[in-house]
Short mmCIF file of C-alpha atoms and ligand atoms in Angstrom, two decimals:
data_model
loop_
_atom_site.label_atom_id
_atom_site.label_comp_id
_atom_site.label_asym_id
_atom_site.label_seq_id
_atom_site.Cartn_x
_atom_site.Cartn_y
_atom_site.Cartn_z
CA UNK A 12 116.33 111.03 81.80
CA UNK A 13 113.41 109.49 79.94
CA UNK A 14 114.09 108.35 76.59
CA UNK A 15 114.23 110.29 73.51
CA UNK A 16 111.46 108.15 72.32
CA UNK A 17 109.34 108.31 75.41
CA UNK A 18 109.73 112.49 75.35
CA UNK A 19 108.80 112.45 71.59
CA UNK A 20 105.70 110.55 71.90
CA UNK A 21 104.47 112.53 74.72
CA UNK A 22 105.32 115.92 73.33
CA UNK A 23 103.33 114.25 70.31
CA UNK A 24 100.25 114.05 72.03
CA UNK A 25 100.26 116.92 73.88
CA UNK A 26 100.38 118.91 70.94
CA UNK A 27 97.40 116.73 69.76
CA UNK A 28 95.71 117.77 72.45
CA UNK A 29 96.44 121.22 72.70
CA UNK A 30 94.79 121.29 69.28
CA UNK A 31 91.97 119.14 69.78
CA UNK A 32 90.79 120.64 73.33
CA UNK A 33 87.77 117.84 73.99
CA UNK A 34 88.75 116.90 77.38
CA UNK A 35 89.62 120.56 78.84
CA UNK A 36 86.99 120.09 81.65
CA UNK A 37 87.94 116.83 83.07
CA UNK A 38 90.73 117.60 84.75
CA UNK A 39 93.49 119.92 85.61
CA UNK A 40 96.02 118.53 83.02
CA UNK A 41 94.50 119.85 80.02
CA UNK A 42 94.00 123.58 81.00
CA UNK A 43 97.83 122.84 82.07
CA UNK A 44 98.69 121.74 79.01
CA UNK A 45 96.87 124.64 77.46
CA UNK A 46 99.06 127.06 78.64
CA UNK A 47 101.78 125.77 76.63
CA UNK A 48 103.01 126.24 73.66
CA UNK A 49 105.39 122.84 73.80
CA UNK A 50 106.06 120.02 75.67
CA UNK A 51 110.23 119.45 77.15
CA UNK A 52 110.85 117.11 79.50
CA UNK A 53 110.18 119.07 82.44
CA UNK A 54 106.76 119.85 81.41
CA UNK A 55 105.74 116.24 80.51
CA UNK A 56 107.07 115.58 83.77
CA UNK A 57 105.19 118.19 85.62
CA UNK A 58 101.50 116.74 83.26
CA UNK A 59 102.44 113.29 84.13
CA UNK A 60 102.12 113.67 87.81
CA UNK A 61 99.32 115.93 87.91
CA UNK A 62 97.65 113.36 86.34
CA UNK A 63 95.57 111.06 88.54
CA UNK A 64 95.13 108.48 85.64
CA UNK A 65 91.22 108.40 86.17
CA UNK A 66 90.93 107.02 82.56
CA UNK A 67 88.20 109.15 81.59
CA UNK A 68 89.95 111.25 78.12
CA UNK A 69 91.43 107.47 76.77
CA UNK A 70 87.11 106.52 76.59
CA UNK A 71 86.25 110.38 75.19
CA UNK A 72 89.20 109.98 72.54
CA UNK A 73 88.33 109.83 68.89
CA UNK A 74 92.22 109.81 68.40
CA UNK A 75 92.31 106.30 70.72
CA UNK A 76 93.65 103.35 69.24
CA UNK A 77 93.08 101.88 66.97
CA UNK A 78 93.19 105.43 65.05
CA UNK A 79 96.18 105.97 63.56
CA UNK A 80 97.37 108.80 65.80
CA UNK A 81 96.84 106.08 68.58
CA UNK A 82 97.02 108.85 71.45
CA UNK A 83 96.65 107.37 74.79
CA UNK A 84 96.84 110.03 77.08
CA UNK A 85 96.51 107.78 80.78
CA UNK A 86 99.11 105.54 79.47
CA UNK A 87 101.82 107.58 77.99
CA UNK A 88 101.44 109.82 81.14
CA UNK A 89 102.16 106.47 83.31
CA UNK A 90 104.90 105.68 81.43
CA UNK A 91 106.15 109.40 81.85
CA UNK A 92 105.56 109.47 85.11
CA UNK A 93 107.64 106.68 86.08
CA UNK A 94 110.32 108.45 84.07
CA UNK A 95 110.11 111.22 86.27
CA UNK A 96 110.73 109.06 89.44
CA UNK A 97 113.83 107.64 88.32
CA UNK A 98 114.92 110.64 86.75
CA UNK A 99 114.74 112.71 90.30
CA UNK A 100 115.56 109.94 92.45
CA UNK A 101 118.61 110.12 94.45
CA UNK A 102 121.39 108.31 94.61
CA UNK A 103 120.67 107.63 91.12
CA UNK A 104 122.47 104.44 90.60
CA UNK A 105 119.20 103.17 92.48
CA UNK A 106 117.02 104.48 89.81
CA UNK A 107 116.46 101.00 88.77
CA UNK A 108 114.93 100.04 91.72
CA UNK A 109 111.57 101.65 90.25
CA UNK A 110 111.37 99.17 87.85
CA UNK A 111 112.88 95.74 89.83
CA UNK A 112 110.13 95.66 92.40
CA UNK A 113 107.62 92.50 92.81
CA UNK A 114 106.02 91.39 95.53
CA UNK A 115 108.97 88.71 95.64
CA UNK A 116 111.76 91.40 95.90
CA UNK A 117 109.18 92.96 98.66
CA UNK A 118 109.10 89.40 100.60
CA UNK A 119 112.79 88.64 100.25
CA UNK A 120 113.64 92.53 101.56
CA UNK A 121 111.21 91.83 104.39
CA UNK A 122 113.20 88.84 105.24
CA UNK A 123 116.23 89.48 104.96
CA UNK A 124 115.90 92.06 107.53
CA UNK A 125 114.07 89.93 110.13
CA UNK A 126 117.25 87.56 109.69
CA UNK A 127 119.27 90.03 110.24
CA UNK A 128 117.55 91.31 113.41
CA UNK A 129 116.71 87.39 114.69
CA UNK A 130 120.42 87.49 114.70
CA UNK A 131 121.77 90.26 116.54
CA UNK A 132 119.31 89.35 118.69
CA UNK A 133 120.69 85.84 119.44
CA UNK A 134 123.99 87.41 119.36
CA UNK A 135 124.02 90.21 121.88
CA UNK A 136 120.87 89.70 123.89
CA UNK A 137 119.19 86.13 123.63
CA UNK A 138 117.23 86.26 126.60
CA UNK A 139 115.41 88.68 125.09
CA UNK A 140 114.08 85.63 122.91
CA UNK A 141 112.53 84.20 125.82
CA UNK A 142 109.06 83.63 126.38
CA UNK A 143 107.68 86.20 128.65
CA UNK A 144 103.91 87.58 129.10
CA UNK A 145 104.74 91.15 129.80
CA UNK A 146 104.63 92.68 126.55
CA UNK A 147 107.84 94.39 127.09
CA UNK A 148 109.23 94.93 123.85
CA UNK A 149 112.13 96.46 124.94
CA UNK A 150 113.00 93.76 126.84
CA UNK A 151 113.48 92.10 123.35
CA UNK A 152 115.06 94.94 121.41
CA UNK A 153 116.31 98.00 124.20
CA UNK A 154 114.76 101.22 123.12
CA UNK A 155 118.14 102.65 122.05
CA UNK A 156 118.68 99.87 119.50
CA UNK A 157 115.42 100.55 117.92
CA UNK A 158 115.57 104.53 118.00
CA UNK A 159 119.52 103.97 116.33
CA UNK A 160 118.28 101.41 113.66
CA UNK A 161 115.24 102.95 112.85
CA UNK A 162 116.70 106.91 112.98
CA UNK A 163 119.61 105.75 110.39
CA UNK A 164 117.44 104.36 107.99
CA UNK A 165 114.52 106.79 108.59
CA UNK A 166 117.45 109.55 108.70
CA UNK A 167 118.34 108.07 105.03
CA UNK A 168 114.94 107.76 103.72
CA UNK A 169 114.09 111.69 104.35
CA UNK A 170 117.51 112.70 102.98
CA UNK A 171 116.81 110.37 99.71
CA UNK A 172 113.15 112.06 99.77
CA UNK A 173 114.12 115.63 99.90
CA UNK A 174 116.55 115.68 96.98
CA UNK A 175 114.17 113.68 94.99
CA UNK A 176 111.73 116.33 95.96
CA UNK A 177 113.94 119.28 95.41
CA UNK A 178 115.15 117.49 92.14
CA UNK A 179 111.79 117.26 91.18
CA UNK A 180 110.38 121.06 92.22
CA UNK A 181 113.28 122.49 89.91
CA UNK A 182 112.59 120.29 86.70
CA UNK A 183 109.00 121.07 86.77
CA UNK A 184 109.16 124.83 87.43
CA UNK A 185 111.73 125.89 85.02
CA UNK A 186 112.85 129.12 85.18
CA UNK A 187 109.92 130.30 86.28
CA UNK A 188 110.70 130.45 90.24
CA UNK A 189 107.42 132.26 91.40
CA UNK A 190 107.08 131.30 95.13
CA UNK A 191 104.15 129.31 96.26
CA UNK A 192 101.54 131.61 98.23
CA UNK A 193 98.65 130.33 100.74
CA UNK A 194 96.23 130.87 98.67
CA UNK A 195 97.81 128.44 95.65
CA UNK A 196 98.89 125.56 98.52
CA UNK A 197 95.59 125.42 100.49
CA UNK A 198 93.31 124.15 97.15
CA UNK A 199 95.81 122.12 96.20
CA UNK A 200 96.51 120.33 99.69
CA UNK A 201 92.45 119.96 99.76
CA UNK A 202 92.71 118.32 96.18
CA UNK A 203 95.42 115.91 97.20
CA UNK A 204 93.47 115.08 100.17
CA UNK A 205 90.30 114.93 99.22
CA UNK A 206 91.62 112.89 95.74
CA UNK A 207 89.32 115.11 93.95
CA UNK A 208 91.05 114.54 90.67
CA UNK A 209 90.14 110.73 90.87
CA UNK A 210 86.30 111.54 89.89
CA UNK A 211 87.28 114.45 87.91
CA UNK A 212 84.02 115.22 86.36
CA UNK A 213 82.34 114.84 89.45
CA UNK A 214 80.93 110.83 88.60
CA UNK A 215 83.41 108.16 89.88
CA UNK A 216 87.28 106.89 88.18
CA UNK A 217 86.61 104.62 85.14
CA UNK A 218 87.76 101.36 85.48
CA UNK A 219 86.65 100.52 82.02
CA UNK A 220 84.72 102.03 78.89
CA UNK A 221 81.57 103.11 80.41
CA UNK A 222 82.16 101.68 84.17
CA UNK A 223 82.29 103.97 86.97
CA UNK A 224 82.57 102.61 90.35
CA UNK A 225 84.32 104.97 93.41
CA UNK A 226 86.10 101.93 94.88
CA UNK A 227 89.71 103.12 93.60
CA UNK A 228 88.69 106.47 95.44
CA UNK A 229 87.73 104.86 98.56
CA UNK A 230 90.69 102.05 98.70
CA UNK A 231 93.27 105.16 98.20
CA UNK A 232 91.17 106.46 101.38
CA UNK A 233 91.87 103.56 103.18
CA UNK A 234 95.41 103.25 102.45
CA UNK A 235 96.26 106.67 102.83
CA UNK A 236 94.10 107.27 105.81
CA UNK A 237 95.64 104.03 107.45
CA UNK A 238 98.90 105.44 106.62
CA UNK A 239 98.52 108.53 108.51
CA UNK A 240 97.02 106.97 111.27
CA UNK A 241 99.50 104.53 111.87
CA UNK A 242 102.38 107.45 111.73
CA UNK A 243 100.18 109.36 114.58
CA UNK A 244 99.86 106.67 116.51
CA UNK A 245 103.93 106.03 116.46
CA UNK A 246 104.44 109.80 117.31
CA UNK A 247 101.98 110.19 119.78
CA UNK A 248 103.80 106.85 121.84
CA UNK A 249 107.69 108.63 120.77
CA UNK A 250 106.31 111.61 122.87
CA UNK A 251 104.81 109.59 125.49
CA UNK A 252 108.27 107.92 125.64
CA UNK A 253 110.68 111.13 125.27
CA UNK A 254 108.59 113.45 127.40
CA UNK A 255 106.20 112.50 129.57
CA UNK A 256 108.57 109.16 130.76
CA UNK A 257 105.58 107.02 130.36
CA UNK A 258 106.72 103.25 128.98
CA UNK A 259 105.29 100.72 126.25
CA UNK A 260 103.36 98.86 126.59
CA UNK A 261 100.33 101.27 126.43
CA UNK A 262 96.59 99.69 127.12
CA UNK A 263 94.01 98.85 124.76
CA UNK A 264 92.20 102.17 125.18
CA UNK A 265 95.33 104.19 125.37
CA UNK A 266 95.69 107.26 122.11
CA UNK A 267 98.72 105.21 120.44
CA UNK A 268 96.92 101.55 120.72
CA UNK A 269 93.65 103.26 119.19
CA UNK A 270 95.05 105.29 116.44
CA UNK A 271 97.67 102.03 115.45
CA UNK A 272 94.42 99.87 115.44
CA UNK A 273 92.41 102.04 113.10
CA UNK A 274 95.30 102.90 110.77
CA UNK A 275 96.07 99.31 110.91
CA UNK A 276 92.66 98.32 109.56
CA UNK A 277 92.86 100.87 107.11
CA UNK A 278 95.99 99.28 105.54
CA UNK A 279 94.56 95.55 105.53
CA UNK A 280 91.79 96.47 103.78
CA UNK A 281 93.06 99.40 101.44
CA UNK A 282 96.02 97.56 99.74
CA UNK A 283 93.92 94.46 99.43
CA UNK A 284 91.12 96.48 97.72
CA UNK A 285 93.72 98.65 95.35
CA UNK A 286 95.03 94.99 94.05
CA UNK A 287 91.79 93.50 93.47
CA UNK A 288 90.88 96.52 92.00
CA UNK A 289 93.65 97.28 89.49
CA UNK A 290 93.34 93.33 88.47
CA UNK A 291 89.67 94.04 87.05
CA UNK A 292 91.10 97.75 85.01
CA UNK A 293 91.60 98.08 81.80
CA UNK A 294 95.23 97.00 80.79
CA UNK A 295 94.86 100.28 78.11
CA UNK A 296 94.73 102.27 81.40
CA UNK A 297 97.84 101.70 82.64
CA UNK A 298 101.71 100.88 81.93
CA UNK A 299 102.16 97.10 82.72
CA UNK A 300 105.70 97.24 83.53
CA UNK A 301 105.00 99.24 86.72
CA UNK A 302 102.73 96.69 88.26
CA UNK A 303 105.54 95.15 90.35
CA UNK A 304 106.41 98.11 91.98
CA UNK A 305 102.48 98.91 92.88
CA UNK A 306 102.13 95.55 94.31
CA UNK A 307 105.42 95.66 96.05
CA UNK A 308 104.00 98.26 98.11
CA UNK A 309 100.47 96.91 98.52
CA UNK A 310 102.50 93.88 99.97
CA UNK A 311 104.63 95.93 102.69
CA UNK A 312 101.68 98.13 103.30
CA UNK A 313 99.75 94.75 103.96
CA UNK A 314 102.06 93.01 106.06
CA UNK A 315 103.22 95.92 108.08
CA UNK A 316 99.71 96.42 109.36
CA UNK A 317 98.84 92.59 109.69
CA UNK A 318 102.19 91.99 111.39
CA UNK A 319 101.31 94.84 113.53
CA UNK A 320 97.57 94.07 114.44
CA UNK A 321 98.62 90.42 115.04
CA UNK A 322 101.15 91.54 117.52
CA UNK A 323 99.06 93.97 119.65
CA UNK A 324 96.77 91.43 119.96
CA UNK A 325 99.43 88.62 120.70
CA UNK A 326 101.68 90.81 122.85
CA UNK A 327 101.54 88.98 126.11
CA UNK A 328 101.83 85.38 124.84
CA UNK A 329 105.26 83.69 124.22
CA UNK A 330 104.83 84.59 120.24
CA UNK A 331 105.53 88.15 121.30
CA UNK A 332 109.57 88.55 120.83
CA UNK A 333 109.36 86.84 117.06
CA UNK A 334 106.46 88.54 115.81
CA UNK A 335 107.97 91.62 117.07
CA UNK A 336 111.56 90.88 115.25
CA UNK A 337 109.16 89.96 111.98
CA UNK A 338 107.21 93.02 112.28
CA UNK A 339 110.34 95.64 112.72
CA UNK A 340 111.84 93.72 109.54
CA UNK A 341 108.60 94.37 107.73
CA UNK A 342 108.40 97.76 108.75
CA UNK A 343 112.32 98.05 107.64
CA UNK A 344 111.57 96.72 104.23
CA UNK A 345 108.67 99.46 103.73
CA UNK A 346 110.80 102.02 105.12
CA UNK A 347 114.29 101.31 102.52
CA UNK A 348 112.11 101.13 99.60
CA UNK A 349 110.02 104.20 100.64
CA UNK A 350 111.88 106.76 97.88
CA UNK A 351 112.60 104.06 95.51
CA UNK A 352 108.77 103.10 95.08
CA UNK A 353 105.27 103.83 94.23
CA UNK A 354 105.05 105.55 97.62
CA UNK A 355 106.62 108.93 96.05
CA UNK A 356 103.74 109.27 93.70
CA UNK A 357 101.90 110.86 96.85
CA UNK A 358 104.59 113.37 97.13
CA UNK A 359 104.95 114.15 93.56
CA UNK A 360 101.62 114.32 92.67
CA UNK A 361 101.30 117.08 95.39
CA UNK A 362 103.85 119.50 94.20
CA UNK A 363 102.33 118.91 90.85
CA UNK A 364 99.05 120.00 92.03
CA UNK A 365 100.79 122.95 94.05
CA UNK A 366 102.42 123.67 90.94
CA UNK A 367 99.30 123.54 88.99
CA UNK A 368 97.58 125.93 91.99
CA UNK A 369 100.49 128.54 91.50
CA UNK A 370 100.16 128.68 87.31
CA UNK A 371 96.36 129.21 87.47
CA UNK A 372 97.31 131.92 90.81
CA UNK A 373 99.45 133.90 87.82
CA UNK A 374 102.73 132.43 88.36
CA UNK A 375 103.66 130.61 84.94
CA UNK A 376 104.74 129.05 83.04
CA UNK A 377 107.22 131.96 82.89
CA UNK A 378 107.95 131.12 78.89
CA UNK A 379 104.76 131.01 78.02
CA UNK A 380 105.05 133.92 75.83
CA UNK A 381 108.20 132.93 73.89
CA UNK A 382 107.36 129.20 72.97
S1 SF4 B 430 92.67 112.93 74.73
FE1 SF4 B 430 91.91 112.89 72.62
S2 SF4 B 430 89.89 113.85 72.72
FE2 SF4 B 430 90.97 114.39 74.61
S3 SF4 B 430 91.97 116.36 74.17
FE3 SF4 B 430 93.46 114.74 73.72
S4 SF4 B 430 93.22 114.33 71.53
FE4 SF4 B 430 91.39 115.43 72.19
S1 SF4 B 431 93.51 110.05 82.87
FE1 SF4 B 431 92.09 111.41 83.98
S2 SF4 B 431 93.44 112.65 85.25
FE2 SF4 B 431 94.73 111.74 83.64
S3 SF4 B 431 94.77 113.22 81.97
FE3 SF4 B 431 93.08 111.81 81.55
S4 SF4 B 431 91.25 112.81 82.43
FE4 SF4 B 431 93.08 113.78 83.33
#
């Protein structure tokens, strides 16, 4: 639960805004908060997620610090937001991985797996450590091995994300249990995708008091884009695998190698660009205590996709079996902290904006009337 404090202070300023009203056409939090009366902990937690901290209402405030009502609207929505991870999280002893993440913790997770994996290697098949020019990564790690390690801990990570998710979806709708039409999901799935709430007035995300640049829109892009691609591309060479019989390697031109490549440029250069990027915001913007966890992600997201790229390209040379065992325990490390890091914003922010689509479609908040 976030703390008594942390619920007070938003509640605060939502009320503040719900009287003041300045910043009702930037984005879809006000209007949100608009059709409240008051603010629990579900709602704040719902607000918090729908916002895309663009930073435009902390420059519009008159009620900014250093007033005395010293309402910062981007920040205590961070702060809440975080809240709202480790609240819905699951198991929830692991809550506190949210806030223990740095790009050390990423680095130390990444190699502790690769240890792990250079040694049951050694142990149970060592001449797959051999030097070889095939680019048979099987040969290294048998397909079965890979498919059981990564299907446990994938299996894990979309258990952990569903009841997060679920968790999640009942705090922020209440009692108001409206179901979600096609017409409320398809504006809000183009909103997610397109990041429209990033330039919410239509100009480009402040990075400070009167700066506008759309880099943070188009390093999200990157990242996310990259993402995708790079989940496509491992899909499209599963089904090769499973149903058509046809074997890694795949060649240069071949649908998995070119959709890996271009999702694997989009991660080098969109992590790189978010951290250089949040390094020149405004501190005001955002909460500092969750800048380990963004990096720690950045990091995986990085080295996943370098890793990756510098494999394909060294695949038939003798460097082939360890950058494949250092790759895997990369991709290991991004997968375990998946639901336990700034990845779930994504999700969240999605069923916020779903949630947001449904209210404005009729469907609440249900206790509207009574508050
Ligand atoms: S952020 Fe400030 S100016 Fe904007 S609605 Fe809230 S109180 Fe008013
Ligand atoms: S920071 Fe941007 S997205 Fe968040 S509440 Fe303010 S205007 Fe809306």
């Amino acid at each position: 639960m976030p703390s008594v404090e942390l619920v007070t202070r938003g509640a605060r300023t939502m009320t503040v805004c719900n009287s003041c009203r300045y910043c009702e056409q930037y984005c879809p939090v006000f209007p949100a908060i608009e059709r409240r009366r008051t603010f629990e902990a579900g709602d704040l937690a719902y607000l918090s997620n729908l916002c895309h901290n663009c930073g435009e209402c902390l420059y519009a405030c008159q009620y900014a610090p250093p007033h005395e009502f010293g309402i910062d609207v981007p920040r205590t929505l961070a702060e809440l937001r975080l809240a709202s991870y480790e609240d819905c999280c699951w198991p929830r002893f692991l809550a506190r991985a949210f806030r223990g993440q740095g790009a050390l913790t990423a680095l130390a997770l990444a190699a502790g797996f690769t240890v792990i994996l250079f040694g049951l290697t050694m142990w149970s098949n060592p001449a797959g450590l051999a030097p070889r020019g095939d680019a048979d990564f099987y040969a290294v790690i048998p397909h079965g091995v890979m498919v059981g390690i990564f299907g446990a801990v994938g299996g894990f990570v979309l258990l952990a994300t569903a009841i997060a998710l679920n968790r999640f979806r009942r705090a922020i709708a209440g009692a108001d249990q409206t179901p979600v039409t096609i017409g409320a999901l398809i504006p809000a799935l183009r909103d997610a995708v397109t990041l429209r709430h990033l330039h919410a007035t239509g100009s480009d995300c402040v990075s400070a008091e009167e700066q506008r640049a759309p880099w943070r829109r188009w390093w999200h892009h990157a990242t996310f884009g990259g993402f995708i691609l790079c989940f496509a591309s491992t899909s499209v060479a599963a089904a090769y695998h499973s149903f058509f019989g046809w074997q890694a390697p795949y060649s240069y031109g071949s649908l998995p190698v070119l959709l890996g490549t271009a999702g694997g440029l989009g991660l080098v250069v969109g992590p790189i660009g978010q951290w250089w990027q949040q390094r020149r915001r405004d501190p005001s913007l955002t909460d500092a205590s969750q800048t380990g966890m963004d990096q720690a992600l950045m990091l995986l997201l990085w080295l996943t996709s370098a890793t990756g790229l510098a494999l394909l390209v060294l695949r038939t040379t003798s460097l082939m079996a360890p950058l494949l065992l250092v790759h895997l325990g990369v991709v290991l490390a991004l997968f375990v902290t998946l639901p336990y890091g700034k990845f779930v914003h994504g999700l969240y922010r999605v069923m916020a904006l779903v949630n947001d689509a449904r209210e404005r479609d009729g469907g609440g908040p249900a206790s509207i009337g009574a508050r």
